[in-house]
Structure formats: C-alpha cells, structure tokens
CSV table of C-alpha atoms and ligand atoms in Angstrom, one decimal:
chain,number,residue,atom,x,y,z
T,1,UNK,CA,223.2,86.9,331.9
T,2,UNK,CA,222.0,83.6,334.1
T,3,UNK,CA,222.1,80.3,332.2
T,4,UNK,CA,219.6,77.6,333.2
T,5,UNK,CA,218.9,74.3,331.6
T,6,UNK,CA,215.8,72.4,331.7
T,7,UNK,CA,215.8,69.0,330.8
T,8,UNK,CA,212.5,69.2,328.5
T,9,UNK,CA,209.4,71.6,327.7
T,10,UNK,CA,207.4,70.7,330.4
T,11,UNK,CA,209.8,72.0,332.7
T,12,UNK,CA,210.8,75.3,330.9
T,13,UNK,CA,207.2,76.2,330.7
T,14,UNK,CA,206.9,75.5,334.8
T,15,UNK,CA,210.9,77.4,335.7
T,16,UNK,CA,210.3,80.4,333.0
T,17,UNK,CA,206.0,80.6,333.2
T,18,UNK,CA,206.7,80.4,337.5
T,19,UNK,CA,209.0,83.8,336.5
T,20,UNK,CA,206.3,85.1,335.0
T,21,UNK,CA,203.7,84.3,337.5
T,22,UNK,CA,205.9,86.1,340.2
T,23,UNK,CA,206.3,89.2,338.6
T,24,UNK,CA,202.7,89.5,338.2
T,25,UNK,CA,202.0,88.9,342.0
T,26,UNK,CA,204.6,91.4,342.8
T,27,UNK,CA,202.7,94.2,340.1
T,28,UNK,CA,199.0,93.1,339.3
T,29,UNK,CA,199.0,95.6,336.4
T,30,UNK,CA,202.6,95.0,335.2
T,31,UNK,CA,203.5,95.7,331.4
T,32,UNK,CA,204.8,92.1,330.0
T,33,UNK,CA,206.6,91.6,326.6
T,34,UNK,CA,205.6,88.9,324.9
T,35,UNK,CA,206.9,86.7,322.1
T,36,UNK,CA,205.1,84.3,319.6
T,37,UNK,CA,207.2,80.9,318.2
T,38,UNK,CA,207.1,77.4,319.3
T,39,UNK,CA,209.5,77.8,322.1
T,40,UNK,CA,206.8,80.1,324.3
T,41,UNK,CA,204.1,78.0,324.5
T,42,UNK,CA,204.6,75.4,327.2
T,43,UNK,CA,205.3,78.9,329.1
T,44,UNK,CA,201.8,80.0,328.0
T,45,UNK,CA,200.1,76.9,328.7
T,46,UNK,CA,201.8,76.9,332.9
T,47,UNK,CA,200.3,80.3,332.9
T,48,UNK,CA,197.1,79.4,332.0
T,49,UNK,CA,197.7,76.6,334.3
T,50,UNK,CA,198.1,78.9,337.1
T,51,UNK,CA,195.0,80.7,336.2
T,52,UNK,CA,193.0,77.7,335.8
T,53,UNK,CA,194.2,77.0,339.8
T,54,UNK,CA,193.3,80.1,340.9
T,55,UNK,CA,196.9,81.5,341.7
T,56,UNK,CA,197.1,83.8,338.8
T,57,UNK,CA,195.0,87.3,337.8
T,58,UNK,CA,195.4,88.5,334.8
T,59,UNK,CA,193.0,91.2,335.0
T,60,UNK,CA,194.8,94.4,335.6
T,61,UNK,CA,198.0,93.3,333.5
T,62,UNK,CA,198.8,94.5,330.5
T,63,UNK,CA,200.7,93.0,327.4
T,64,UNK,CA,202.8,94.3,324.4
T,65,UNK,CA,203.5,92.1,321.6
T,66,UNK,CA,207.3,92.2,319.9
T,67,UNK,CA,205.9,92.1,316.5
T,68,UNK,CA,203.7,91.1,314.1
T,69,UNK,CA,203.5,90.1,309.9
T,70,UNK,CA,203.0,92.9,307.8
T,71,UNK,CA,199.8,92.1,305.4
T,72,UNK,CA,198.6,89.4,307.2
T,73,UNK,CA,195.0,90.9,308.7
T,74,UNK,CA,194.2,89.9,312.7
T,75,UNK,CA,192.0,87.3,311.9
T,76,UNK,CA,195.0,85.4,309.9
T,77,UNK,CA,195.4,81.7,311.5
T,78,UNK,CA,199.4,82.8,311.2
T,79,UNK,CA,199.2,86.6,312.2
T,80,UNK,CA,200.4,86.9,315.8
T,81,UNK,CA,197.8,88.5,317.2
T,82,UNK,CA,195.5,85.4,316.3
T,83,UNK,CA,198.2,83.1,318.0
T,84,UNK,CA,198.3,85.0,321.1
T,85,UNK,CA,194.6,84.9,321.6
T,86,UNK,CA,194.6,81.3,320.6
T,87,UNK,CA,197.4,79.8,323.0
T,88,UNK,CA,196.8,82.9,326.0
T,89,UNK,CA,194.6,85.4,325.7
T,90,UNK,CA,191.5,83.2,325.0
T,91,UNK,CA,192.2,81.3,328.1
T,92,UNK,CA,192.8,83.8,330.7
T,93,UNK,CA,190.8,86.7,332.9
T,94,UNK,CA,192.7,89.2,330.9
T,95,UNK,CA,190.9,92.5,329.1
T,96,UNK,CA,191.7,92.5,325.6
T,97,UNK,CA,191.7,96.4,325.5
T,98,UNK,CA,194.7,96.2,327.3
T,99,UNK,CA,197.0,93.7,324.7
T,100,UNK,CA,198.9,95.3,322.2
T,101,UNK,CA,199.8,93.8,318.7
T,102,UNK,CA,201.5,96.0,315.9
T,103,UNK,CA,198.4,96.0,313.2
T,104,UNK,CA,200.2,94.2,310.2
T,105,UNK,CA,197.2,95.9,308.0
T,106,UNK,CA,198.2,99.0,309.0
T,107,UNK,CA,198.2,101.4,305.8
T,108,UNK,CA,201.1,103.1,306.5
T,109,UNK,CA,203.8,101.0,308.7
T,110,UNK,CA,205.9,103.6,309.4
T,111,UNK,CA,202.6,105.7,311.4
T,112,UNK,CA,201.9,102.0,312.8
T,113,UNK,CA,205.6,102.1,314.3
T,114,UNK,CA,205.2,105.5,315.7
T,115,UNK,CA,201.6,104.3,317.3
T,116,UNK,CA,203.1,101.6,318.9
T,117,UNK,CA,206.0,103.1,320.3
T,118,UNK,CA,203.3,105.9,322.1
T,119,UNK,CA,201.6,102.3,323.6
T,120,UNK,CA,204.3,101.4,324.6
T,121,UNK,CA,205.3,104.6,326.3
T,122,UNK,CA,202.1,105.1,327.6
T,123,UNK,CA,202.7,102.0,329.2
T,124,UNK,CA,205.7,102.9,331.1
T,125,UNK,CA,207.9,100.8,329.4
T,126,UNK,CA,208.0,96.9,329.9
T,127,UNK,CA,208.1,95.3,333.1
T,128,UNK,CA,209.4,91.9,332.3
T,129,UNK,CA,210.0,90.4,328.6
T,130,UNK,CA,209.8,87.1,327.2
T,131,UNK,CA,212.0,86.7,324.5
T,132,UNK,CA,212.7,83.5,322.0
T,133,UNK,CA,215.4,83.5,319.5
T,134,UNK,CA,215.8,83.3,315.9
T,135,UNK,CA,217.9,80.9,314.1
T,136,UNK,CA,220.7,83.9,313.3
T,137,UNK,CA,220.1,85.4,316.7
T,138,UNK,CA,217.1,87.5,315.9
T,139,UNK,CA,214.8,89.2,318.7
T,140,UNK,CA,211.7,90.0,317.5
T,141,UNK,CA,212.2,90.5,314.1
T,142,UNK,CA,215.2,92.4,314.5
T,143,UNK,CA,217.7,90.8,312.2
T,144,UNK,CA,221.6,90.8,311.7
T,145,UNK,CA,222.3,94.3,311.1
T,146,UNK,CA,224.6,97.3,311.1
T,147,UNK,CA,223.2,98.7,313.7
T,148,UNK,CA,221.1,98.0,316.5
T,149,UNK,CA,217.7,99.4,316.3
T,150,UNK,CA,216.1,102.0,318.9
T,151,UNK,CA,212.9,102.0,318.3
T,152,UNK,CA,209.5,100.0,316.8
T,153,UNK,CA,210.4,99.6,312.9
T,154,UNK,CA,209.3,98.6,310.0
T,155,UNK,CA,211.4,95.6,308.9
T,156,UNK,CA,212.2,93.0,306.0
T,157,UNK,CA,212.7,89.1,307.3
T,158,UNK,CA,216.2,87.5,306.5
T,159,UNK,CA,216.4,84.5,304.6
T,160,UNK,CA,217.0,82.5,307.6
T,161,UNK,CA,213.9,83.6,309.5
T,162,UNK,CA,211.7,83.1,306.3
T,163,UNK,CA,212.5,79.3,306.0
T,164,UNK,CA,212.6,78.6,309.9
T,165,UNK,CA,208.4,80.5,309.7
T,166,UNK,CA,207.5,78.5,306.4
T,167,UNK,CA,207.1,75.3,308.6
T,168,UNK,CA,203.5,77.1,309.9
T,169,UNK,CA,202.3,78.2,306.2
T,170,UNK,CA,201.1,76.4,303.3
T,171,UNK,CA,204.2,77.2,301.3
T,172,UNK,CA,207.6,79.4,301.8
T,173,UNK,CA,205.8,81.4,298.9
T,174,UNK,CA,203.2,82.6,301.7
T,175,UNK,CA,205.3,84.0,304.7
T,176,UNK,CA,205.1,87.8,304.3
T,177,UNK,CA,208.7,89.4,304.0
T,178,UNK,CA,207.5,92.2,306.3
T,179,UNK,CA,207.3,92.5,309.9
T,180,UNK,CA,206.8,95.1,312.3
T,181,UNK,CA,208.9,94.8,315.4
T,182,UNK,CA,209.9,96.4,318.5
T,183,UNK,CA,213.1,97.6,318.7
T,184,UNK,CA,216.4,96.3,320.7
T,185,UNK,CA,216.3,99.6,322.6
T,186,UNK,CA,212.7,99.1,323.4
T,187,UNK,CA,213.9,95.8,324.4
T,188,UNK,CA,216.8,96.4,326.6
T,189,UNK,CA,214.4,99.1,328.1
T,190,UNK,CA,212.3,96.1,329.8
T,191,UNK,CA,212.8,96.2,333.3
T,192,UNK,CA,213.6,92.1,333.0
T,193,UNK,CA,214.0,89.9,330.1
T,194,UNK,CA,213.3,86.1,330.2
T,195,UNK,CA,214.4,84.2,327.0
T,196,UNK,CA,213.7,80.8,326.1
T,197,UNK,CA,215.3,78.5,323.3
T,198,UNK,CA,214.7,74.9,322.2
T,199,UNK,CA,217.7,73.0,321.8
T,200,UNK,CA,218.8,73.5,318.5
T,201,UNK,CA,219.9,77.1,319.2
T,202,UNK,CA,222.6,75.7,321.5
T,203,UNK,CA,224.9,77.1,319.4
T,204,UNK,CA,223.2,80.6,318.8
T,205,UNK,CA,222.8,80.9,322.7
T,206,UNK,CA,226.4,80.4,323.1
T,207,UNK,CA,227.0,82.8,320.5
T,208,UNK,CA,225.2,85.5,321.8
T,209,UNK,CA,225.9,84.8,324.9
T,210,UNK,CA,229.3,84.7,325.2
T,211,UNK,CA,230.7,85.8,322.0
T,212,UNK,CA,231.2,89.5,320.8
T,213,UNK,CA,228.6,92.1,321.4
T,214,UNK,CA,227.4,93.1,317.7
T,215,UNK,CA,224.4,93.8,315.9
T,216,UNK,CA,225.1,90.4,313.6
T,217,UNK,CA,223.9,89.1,316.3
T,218,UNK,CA,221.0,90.6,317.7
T,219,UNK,CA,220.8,88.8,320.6
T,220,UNK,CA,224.4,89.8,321.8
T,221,UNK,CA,223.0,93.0,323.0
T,222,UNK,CA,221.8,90.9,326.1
T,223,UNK,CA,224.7,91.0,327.5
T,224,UNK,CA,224.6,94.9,328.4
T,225,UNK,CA,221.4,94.2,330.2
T,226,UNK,CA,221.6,93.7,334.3
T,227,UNK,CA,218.4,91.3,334.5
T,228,UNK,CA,218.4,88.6,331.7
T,229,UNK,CA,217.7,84.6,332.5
T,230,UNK,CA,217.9,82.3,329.4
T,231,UNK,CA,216.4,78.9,329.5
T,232,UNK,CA,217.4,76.3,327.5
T,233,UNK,CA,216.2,73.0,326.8
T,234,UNK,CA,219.2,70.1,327.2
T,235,UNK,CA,219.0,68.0,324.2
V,1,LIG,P1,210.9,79.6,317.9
V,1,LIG,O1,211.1,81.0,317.4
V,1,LIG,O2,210.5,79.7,319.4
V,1,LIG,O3,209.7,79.1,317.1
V,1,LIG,O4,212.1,78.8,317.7
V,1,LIG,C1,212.0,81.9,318.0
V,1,LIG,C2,212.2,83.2,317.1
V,1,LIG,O5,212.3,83.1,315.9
V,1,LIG,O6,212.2,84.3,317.7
C-alpha cells in the first residue's frame, strides 16, 4: 500500500481526483467504484473541474456505487444515490443508465444483493475504486466482523458508523440501521483502489495499514491487494 499526505482538501481532491482522471483517459468506458462521505468530495468537485475544462469525458464510463441505506427511497436528501447525483452525476456528461446504486427500497434485500452483484459482473468487475474509511475501519458498510465478506450483502450498521452518519440527519433516531453494501471480495476484485481519509482517521489508517490483517478491521484487507494508494490529509 502507497502512503501519501496532502497538506489539506484542496490538494487531495487535485492528487486522488488527477488518479481518477487518468484512469479514465487510459479506458473511456472504465468501471469506477465509488464512495459517498465527506472525505470524497473535494475529489468529486476536481472531477467536475476537469470536465468543466474540457479534459475529462464521462460519457462512456460507467459507475458502481459501494452501498446504499436500506429504507431510505432515491429521492431521500440522505440516500446515496441522491448525494451522488447531487455532488457528480448532476454535473457531468455522464448517462445515468449506466450508474449503479443498490435500491435501498428494494423489497427483498437479499434479491437486491444478488441484482447487484450481476451489475456488477456484467460490468467486468471494477476498474479503479475510490474508497473512504469508517471510524472502526469500515469499507463500504462492511463492518468489524468474523469474517470478511465475498460478496454484495445485506448488512446492519455498527454503533460507531451510526453516530459518525447522524451528523447529516435530523436526529441519531433517523439513520437507518440497514445498508446494502458491496462486499470486501468485490472490493479487492477492483483492478485499483484509491482511499481517501480526513485526518482524524490517522490512527485507523495506521491501524489498517500496518497492523494485523483481520476482519475487525475491515480495512486491513488492503494490504493483500497489489494496487492500493491512500491519501491522507496532514492535520
Ligand atoms: P467520511 O466517511 O469520508 O465521511 O469520513 C467515510 C466512511 O465512513 O466510509
């Protein structure tokens, strides 16, 4: 795993969203993985940049979303789906046929997994993903566990996730327990993975980084994959 420290924001979105912009030259109708969270969006915002300039075309790529709330319908100011098309997709040449969310009103989740893990498929796997991290080393929404996951799944939010995601609802009350996520083995799958963290998972990083390889810590798993880059922001 490559370490790189950006000094603030501004220059994460430029060092990881310049990543991004690369791969797409080198595969107009690559498959990216993307991530919701704070941490993403100055990488969002250099891509539209890019876009806006005239150096980037979105129109042949396709996107896969890590995961999304159970119960919370498309059109939810919180469901990840709207915040992709608010801080990308709304912004770019992209066709929205080709971006994938999980559907969090999906009757049955468990058929909802097995959809998306055919999308993905169909896909050809990911070509590069963009990754944040979760408080107790989550990736998407795959929390501490006994195992790591394979594929998409149904999942419940820790504790820890729940009060880091009440700061964008009304009240703790009204973050849904229940995600659907991709899995660490659709993960690892990616052909690349770019992960980006604000500075107060320092420790986390470290953790996952350069301690054990376990499923406690999701994000540990990195570590068995040949092409990751983590950026994080100096304090
Ligand atoms: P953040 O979220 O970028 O908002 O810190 C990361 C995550 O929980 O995966």
């Amino acid at each position: 795993m490559k370490l790189i420290i950006v000094r603030n924001k501004e220059e994460l979105g430029a060092r990881a969203g310049g990543m991004i912009a690369e791969a797409i030259n080198a595969k107009p109708d690559i498959a990216l993985g993307l991530a919701t969270g704070s941490t993403p969006i100055p990488v969002y915002r250099e891509l539209i940049r890019l876009y806006e300039k005239g150096e980037l075309d979105f129109s042949r790529v396709r996107t896969v979303n890590l995961d999304e709330y159970i119960g919370l319908p498309a059109n939810h100011p919180q469901s990840y789906r709207c915040f992709m098309d608010k801080n990308l997709f709304d912004h770019i040449n992209i066709d929205k046929s080709n971006t994938y969310v999980p559907d969090g009103m999906a009757q049955n989740p468990v058929a909802e997994c097995a959809r998306y893990d055919a999308v993905i498929d169909r896909l050809g796997g990911v070509g590069l993903q963009l990754l944040g991290i979760g408080p107790n080393g989550h990736i998407g929404f795959n929390e501490p566990a006994d195992a790591f996951s394979e594929r998409t799944l149904a999942v419940r939010l820790a504790e820890a996730t729940i009060t880091a995601n009440a700061r964008f609802f009304d009240k703790p009350a009204d973050v849904p327990e229940r995600a659907i996520s991709m899995g660490v083995g659709d993960i690892m799958n990616a052909k690349k993975i770019v992960l980006v963290a604000g500075p107060e998972k320092r420790e986390i990083v470290d953790m996952a980084m350069n301690g054990a390889v376990t499923p406690n810590i999701p994000a540990s798993v990195l570590q068995n994959h040949r092409d990751v880059t983590v950026f994080i922001i100096r304090e």
